[in-house]
PDB file of C-alpha atoms in Angstrom:
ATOM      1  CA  UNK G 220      59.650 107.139  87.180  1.00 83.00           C
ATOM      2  CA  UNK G 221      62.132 109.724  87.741  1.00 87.00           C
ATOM      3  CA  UNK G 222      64.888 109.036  84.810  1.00 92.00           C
ATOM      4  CA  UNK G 223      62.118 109.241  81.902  1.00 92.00           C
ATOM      5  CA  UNK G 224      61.415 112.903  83.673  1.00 91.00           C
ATOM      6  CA  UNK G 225      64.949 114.346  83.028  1.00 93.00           C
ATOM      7  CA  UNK G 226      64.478 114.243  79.067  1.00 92.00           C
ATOM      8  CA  UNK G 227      61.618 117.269  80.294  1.00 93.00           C
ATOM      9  CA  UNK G 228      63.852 118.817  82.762  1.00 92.00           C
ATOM     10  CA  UNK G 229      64.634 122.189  81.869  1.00 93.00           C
ATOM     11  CA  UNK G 230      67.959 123.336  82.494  1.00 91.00           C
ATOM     12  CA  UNK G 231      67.103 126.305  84.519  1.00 93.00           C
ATOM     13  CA  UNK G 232      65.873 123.454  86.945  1.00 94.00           C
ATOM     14  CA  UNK G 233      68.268 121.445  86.990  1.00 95.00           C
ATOM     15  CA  UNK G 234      69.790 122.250  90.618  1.00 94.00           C
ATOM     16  CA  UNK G 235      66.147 122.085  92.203  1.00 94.00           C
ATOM     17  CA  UNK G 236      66.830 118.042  90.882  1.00 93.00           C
ATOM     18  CA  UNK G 237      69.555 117.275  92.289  1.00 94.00           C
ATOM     19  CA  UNK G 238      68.611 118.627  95.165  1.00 93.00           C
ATOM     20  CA  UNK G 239      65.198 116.373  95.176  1.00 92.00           C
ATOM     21  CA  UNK G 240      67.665 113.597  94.565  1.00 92.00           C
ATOM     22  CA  UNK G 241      69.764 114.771  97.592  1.00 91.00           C
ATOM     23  CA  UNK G 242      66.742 114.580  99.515  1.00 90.00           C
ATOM     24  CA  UNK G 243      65.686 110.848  98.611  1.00 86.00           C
ATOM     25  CA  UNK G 244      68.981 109.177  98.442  1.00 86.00           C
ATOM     26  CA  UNK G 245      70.946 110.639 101.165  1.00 85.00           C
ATOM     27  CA  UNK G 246      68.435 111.298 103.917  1.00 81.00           C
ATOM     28  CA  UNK G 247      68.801 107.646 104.611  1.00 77.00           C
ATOM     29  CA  UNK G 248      71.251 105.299 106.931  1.00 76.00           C
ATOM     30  CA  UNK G 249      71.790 103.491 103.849  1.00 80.00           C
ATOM     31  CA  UNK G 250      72.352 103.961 100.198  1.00 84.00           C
ATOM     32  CA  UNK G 251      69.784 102.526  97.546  1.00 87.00           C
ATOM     33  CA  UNK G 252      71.816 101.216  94.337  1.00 90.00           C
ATOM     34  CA  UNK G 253      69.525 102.569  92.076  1.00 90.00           C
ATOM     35  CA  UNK G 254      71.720 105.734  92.677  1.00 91.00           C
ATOM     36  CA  UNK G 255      74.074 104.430  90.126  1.00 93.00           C
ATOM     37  CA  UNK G 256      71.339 104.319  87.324  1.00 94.00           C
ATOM     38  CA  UNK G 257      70.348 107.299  88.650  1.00 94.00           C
ATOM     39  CA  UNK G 258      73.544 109.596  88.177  1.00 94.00           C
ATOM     40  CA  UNK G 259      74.085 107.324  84.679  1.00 95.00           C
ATOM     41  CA  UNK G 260      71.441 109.143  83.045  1.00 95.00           C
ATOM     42  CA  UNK G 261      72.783 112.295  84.452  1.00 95.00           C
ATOM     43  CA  UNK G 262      75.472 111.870  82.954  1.00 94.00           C
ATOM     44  CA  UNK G 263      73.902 111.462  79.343  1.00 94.00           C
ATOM     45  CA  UNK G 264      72.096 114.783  79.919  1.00 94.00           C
ATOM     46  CA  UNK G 265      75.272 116.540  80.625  1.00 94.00           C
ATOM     47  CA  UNK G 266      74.683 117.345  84.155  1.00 95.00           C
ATOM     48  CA  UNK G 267      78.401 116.245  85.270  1.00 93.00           C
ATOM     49  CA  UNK G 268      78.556 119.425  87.713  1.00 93.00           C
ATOM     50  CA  UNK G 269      75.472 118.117  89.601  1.00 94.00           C
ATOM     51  CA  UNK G 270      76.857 114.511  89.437  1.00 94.00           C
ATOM     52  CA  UNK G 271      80.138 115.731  91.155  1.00 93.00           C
ATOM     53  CA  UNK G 272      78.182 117.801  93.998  1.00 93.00           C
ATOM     54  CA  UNK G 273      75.745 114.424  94.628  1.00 92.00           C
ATOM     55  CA  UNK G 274      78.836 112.533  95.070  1.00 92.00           C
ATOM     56  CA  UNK G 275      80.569 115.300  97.488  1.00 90.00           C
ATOM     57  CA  UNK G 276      77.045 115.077  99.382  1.00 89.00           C
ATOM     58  CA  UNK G 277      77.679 111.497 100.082  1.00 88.00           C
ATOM     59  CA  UNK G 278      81.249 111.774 100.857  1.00 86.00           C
ATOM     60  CA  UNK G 279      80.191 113.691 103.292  1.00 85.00           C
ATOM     61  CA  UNK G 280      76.841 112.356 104.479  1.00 84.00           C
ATOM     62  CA  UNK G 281      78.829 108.746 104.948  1.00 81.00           C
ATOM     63  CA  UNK G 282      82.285 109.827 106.152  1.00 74.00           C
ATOM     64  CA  UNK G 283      82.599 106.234 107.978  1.00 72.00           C
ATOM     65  CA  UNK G 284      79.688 103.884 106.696  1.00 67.00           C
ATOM     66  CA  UNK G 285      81.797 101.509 103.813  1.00 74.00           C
ATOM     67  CA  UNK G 286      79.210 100.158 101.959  1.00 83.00           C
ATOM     68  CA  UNK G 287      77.448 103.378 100.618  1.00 89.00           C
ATOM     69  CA  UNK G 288      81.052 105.117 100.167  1.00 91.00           C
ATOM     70  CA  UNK G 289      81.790 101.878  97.683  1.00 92.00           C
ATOM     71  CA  UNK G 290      78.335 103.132  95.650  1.00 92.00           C
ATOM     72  CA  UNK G 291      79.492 107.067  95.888  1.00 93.00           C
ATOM     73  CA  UNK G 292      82.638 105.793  93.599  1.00 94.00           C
ATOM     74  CA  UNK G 293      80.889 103.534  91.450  1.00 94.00           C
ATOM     75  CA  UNK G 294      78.982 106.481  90.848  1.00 94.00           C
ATOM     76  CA  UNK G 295      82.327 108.448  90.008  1.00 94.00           C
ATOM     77  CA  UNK G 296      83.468 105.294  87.488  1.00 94.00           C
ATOM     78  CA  UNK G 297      80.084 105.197  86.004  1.00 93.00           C
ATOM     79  CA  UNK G 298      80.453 108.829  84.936  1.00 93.00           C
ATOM     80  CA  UNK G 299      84.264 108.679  84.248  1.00 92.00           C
ATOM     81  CA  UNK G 300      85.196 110.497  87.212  1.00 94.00           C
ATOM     82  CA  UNK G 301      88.381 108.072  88.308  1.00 94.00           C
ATOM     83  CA  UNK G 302      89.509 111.218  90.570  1.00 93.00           C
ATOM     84  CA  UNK G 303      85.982 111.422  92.557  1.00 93.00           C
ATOM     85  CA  UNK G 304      86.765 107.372  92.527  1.00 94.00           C
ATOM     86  CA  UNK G 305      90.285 107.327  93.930  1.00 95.00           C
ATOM     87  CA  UNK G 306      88.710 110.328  96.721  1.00 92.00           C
ATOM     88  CA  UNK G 307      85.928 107.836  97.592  1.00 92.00           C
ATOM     89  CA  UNK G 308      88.364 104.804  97.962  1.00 94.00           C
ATOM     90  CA  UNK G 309      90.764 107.070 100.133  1.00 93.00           C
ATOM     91  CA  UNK G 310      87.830 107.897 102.459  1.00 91.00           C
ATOM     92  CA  UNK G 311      86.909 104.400 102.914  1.00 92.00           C
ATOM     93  CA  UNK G 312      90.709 103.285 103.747  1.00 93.00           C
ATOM     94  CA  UNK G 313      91.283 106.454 106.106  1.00 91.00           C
ATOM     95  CA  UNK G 314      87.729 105.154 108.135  1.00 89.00           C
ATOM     96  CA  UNK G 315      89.077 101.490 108.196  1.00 90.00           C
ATOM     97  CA  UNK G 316      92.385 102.661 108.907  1.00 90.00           C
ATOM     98  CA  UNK G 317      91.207 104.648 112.064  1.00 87.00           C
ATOM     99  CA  UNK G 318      88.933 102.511 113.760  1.00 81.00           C
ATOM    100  CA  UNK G 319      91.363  99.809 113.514  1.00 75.00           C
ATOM    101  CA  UNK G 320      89.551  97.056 114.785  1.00 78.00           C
ATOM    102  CA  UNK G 321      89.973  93.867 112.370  1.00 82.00           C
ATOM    103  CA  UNK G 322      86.762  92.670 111.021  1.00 87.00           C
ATOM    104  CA  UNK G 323      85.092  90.892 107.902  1.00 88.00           C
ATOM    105  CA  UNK G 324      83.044  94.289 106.821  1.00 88.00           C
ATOM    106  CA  UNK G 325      86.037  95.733 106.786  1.00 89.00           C
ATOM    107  CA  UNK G 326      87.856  93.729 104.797  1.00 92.00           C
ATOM    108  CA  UNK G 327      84.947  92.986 102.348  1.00 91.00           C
ATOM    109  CA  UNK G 328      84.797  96.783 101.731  1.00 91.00           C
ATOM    110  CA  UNK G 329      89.077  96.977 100.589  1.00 93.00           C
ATOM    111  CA  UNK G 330      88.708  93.720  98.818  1.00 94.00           C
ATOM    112  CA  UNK G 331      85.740  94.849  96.769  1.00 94.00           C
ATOM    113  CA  UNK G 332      88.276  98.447  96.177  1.00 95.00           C
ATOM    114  CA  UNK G 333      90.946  96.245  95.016  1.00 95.00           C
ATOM    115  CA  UNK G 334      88.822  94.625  92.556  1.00 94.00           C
ATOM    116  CA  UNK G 335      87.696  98.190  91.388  1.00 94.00           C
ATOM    117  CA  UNK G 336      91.245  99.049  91.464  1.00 94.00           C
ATOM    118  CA  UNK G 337      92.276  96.392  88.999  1.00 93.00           C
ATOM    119  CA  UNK G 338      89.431  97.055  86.641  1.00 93.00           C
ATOM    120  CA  UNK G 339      90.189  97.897  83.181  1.00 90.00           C
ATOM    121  CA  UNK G 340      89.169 101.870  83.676  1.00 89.00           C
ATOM    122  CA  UNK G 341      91.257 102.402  86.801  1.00 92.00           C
ATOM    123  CA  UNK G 342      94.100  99.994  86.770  1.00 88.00           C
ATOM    124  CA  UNK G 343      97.147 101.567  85.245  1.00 84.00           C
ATOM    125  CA  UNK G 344      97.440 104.863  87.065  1.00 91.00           C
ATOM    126  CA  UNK G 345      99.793 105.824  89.359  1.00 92.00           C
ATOM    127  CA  UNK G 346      97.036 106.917  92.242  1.00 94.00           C
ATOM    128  CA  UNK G 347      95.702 103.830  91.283  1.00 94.00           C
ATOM    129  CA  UNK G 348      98.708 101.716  92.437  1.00 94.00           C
ATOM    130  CA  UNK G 349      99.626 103.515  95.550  1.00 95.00           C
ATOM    131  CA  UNK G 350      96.167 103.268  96.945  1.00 95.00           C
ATOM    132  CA  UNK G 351      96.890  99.325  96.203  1.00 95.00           C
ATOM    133  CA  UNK G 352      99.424  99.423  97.730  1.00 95.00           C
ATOM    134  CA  UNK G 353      97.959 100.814 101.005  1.00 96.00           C
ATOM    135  CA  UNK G 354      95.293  98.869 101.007  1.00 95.00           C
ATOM    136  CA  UNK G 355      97.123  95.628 100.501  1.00 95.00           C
ATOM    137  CA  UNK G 356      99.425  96.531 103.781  1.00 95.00           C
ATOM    138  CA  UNK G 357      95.778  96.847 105.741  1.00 94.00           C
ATOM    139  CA  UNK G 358      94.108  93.663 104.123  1.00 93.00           C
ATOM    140  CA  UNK G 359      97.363  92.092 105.582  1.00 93.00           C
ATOM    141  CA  UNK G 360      96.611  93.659 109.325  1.00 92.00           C
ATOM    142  CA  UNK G 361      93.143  93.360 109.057  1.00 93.00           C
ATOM    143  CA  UNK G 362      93.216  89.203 107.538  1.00 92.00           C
ATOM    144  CA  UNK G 363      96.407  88.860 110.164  1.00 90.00           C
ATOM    145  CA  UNK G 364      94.909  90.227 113.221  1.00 90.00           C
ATOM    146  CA  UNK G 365      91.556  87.757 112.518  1.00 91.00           C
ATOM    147  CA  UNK G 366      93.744  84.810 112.094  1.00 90.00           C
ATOM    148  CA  UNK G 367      95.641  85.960 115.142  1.00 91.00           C
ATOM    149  CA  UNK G 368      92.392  86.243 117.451  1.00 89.00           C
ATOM    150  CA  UNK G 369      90.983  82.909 115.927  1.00 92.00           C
ATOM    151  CA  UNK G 370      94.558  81.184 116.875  1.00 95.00           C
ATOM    152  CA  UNK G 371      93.743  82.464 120.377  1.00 94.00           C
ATOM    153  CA  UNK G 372      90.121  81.373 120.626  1.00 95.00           C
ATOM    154  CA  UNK G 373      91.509  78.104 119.705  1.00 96.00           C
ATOM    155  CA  UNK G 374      94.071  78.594 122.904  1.00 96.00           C
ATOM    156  CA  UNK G 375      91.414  79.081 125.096  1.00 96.00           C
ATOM    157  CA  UNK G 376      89.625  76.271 124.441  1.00 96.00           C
ATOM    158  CA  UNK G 377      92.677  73.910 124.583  1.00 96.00           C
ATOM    159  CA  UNK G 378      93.495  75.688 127.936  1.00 96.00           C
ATOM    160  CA  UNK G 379      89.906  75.168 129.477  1.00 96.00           C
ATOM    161  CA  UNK G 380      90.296  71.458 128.409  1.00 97.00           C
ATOM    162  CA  UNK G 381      93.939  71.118 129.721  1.00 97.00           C
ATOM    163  CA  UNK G 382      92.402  72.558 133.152  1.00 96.00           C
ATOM    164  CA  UNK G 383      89.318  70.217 133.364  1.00 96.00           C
ATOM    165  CA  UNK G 384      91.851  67.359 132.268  1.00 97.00           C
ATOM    166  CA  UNK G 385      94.098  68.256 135.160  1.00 96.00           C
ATOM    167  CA  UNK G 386      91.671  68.779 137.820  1.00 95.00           C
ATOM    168  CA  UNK G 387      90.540  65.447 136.717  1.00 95.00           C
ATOM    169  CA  UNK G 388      93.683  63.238 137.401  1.00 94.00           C
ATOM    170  CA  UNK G 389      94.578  63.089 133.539  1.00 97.00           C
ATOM    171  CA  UNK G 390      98.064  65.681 134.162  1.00 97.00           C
ATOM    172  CA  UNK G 391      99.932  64.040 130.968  1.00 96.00           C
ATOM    173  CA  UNK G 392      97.167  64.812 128.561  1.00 97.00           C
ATOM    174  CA  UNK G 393      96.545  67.984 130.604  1.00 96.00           C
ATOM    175  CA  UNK G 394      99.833  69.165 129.548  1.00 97.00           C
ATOM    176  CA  UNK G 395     100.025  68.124 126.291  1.00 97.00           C
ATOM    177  CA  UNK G 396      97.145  70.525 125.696  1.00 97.00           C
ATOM    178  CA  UNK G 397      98.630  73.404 127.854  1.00 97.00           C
ATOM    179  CA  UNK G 398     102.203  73.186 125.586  1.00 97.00           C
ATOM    180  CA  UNK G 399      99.875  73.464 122.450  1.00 96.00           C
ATOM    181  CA  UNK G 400      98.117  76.211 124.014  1.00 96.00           C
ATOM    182  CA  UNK G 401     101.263  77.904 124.433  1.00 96.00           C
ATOM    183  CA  UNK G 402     103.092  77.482 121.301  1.00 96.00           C
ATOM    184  CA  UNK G 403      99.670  78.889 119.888  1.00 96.00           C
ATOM    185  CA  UNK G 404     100.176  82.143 121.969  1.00 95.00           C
ATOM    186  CA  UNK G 405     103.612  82.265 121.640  1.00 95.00           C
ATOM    187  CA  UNK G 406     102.809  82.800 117.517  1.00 92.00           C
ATOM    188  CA  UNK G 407     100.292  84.870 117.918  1.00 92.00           C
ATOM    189  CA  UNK G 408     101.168  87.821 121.043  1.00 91.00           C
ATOM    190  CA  UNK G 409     103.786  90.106 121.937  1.00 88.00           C
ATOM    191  CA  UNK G 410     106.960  89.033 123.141  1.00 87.00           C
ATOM    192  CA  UNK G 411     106.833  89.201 126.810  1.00 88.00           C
ATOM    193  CA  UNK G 412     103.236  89.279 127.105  1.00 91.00           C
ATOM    194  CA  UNK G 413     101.655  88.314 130.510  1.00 91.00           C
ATOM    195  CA  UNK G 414      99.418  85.740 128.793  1.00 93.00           C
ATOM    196  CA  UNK G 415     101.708  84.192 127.660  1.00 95.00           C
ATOM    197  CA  UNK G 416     103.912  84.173 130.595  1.00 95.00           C
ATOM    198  CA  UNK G 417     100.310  83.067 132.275  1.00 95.00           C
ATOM    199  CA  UNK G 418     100.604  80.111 129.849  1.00 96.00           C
ATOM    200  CA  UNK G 419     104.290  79.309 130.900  1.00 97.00           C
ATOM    201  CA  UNK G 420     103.187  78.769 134.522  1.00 97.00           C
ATOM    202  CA  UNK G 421     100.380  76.751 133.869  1.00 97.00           C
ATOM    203  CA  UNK G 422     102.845  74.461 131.995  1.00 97.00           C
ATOM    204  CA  UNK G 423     105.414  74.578 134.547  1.00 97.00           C
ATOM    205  CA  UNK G 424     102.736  73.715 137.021  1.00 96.00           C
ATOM    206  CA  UNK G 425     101.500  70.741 135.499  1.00 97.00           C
ATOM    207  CA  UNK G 426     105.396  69.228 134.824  1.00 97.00           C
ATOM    208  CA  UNK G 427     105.937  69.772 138.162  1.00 97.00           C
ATOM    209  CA  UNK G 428     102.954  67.600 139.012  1.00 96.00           C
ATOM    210  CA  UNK G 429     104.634  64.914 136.575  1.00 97.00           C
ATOM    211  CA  UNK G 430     107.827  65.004 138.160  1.00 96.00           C
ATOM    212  CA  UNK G 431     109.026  66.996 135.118  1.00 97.00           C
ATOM    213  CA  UNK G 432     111.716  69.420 136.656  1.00 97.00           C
ATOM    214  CA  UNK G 433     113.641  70.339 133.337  1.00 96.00           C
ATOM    215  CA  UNK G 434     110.784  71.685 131.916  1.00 97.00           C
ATOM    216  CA  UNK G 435     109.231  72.805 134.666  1.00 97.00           C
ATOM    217  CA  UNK G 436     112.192  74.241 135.735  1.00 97.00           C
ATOM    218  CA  UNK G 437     112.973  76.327 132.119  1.00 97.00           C
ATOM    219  CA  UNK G 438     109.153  77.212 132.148  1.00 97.00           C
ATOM    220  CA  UNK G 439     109.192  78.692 135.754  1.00 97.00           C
ATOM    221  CA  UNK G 440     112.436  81.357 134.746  1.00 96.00           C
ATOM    222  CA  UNK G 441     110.644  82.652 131.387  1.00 96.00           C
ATOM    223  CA  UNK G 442     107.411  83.186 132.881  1.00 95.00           C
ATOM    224  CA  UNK G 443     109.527  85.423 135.843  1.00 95.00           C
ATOM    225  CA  UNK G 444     111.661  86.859 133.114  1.00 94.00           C
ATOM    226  CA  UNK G 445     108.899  87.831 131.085  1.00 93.00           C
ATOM    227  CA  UNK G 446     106.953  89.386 134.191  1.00 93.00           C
ATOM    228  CA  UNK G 447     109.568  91.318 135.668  1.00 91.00           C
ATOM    229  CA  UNK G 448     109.511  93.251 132.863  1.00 88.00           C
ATOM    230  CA  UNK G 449     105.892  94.339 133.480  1.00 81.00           C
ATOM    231  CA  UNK G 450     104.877  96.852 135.987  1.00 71.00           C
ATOM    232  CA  UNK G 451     101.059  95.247 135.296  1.00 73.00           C
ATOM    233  CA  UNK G 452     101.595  91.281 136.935  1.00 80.00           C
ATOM    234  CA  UNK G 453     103.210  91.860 140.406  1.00 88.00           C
ATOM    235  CA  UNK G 454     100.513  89.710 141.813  1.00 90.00           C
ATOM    236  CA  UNK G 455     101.403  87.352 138.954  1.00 92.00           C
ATOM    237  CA  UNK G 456     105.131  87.206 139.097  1.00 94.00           C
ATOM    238  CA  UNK G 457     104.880  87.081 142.793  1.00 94.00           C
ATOM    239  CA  UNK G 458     102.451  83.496 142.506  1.00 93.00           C
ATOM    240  CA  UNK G 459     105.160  82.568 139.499  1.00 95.00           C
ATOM    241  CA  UNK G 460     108.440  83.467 141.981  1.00 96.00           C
ATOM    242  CA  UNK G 461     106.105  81.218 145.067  1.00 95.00           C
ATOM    243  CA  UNK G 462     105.789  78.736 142.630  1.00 96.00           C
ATOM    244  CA  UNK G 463     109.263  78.422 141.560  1.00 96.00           C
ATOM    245  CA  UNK G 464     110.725  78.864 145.274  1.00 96.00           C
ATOM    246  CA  UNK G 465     108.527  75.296 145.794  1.00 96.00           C
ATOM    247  CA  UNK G 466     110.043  73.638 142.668  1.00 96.00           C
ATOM    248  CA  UNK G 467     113.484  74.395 143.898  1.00 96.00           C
ATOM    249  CA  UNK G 468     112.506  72.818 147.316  1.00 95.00           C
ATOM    250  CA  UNK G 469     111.538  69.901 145.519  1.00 95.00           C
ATOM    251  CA  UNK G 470     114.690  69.572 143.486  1.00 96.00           C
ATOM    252  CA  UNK G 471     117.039  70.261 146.648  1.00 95.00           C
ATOM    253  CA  UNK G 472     118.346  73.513 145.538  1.00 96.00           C
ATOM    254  CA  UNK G 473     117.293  75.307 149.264  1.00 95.00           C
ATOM    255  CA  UNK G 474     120.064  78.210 148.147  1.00 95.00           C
ATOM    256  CA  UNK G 475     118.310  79.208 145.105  1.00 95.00           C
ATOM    257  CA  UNK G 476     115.137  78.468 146.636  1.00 95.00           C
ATOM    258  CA  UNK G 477     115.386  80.998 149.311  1.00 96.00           C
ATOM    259  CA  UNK G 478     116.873  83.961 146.875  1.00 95.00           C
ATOM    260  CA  UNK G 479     113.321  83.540 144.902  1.00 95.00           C
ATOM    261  CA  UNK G 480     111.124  83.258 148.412  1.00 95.00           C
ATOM    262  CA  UNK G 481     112.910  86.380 149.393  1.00 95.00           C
ATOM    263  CA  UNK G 482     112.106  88.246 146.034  1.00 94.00           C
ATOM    264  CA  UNK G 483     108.607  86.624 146.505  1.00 94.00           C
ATOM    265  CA  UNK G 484     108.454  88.195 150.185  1.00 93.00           C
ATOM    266  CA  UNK G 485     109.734  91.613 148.998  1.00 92.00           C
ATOM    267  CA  UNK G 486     107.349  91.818 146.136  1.00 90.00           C
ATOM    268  CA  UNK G 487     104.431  91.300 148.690  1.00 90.00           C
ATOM    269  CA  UNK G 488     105.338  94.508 150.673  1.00 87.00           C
ATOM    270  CA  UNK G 489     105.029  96.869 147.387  1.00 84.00           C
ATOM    271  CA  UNK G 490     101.375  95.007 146.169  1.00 77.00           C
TER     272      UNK G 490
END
């Protein structure tokens, strides 16, 4: 209805339609993508000026929403506007870029711009290629970081499992499960993280259980090494350094034993 109305448009009216159009398209939460036909036709009438300041009005209307940004530069390619384009791509990046929380509407949205970027009216440029460029190094946090949390939901379960297992006599297969857990987290977190320091005692629980002292042994001192360093796990290192005291009993090192119960004891006073 309203594109066979702007061969009748007068010129002198022209800004009282765009801002109708304002008014329609972005009063909404959303954008319709019959904008892009919309501003198309604008374009063969010659109205480029009120093209650009519907485009600015979206910019700004949807400063963080992906989706209609992605519409607000097709726009801008539609009416051979690569600039308004490359301004539209750089808002969506900055918003994805800032909330920097991995997820797939995120990375729909810059895999959609890279496809854009590649096309035959924008590739080529040198804006072009450093906003590919920028968005490739977030595609890899954002596609990392959900791989990353997926490994660890995976973890999880193998570590709930490995726990039922023990609790139910089955300690072999119980740890089996709790050193694939860890290898898992070891992968996937910080050096030196408490969870996985958390994992390390869990293993060098259960290989005590089996008689295991090497390994439980080796697990018990990089689970204390690792939580020494953080001023967040006293309670944690101190059940790791109680743990470990008992180990040493076990293997007839009383000396040692005693230097850990005494850091254990110490520890207690400052929690």
């Amino acid at each position: 209805i309203l594109i066979p109305m702007f061969d009748i448009v007068p010129t002198t009216e022209v800004d009282k339609l765009t801002t109708y159009i304002a008014n329609v398209w972005l009063v909404k939460s959303d954008l319709d993508p019959s904008l892009v036909s919309v501003v198309i036709a604008m374009k063969k009438h010659g109205w480029s000026k009120s093209i650009d300041s519907l485009c600015q009005l979206g910019i700004y209307r949807f400063p963080i929403f992906n989706q209609p940004l992605l519409l607000i530069a097709e726009c801008y390619r539609k009416t051979d506007n690569p600039n308004g384009a490359f301004s539209a791509f750089r808002t969506i990046l900055k918003s994805v870029q800032t909330e920097r929380a991995a997820s797939p509407e995120a990375i729909k949205a810059l895999s959609e711009m890279v496809n854009a970027l590649n096309s035959d009216d924008l590739k080529g440029s040198q804006e072009s290629q450093s906003l590919l460029a920028a968005i490739s190094t977030e595609l890899n946090f954002q596609t990392g970081t959900i791989r990353s949390r997926q490994c660890l939901g995976m973890a999880e379960k193998l570590n709930e499992t490995a726990y039922e297992l023990e609790r139910n006599g089955h300690d072999k297969m119980a740890q089996k499960l709790y050193l694939q857990a860890l290898e898992i987290k070891q992968l996937n977190l910080p050096k030196d993280d408490p969870e996985t320091a958390s994992q390390m005692l869990d293993v060098a629980r259960i290989s005590t259980a089996l008689k295991e002292y090497p390994l439980a042994q080796s697990s018990y001192e990089k689970a204390v090494l690792s939580l020494r360093k953080s001023s967040f796990s006293m309670a944690k290192l101190k059940q790791a350094l109680e743990g470990y005291g008992q180990l040493l009993n076990q293997m007839q090192q009383t000396k040692k034993a005693e230097q850990i119960y005494s850091e254990a004891r110490e520890l207690a006073k400052r929690i």
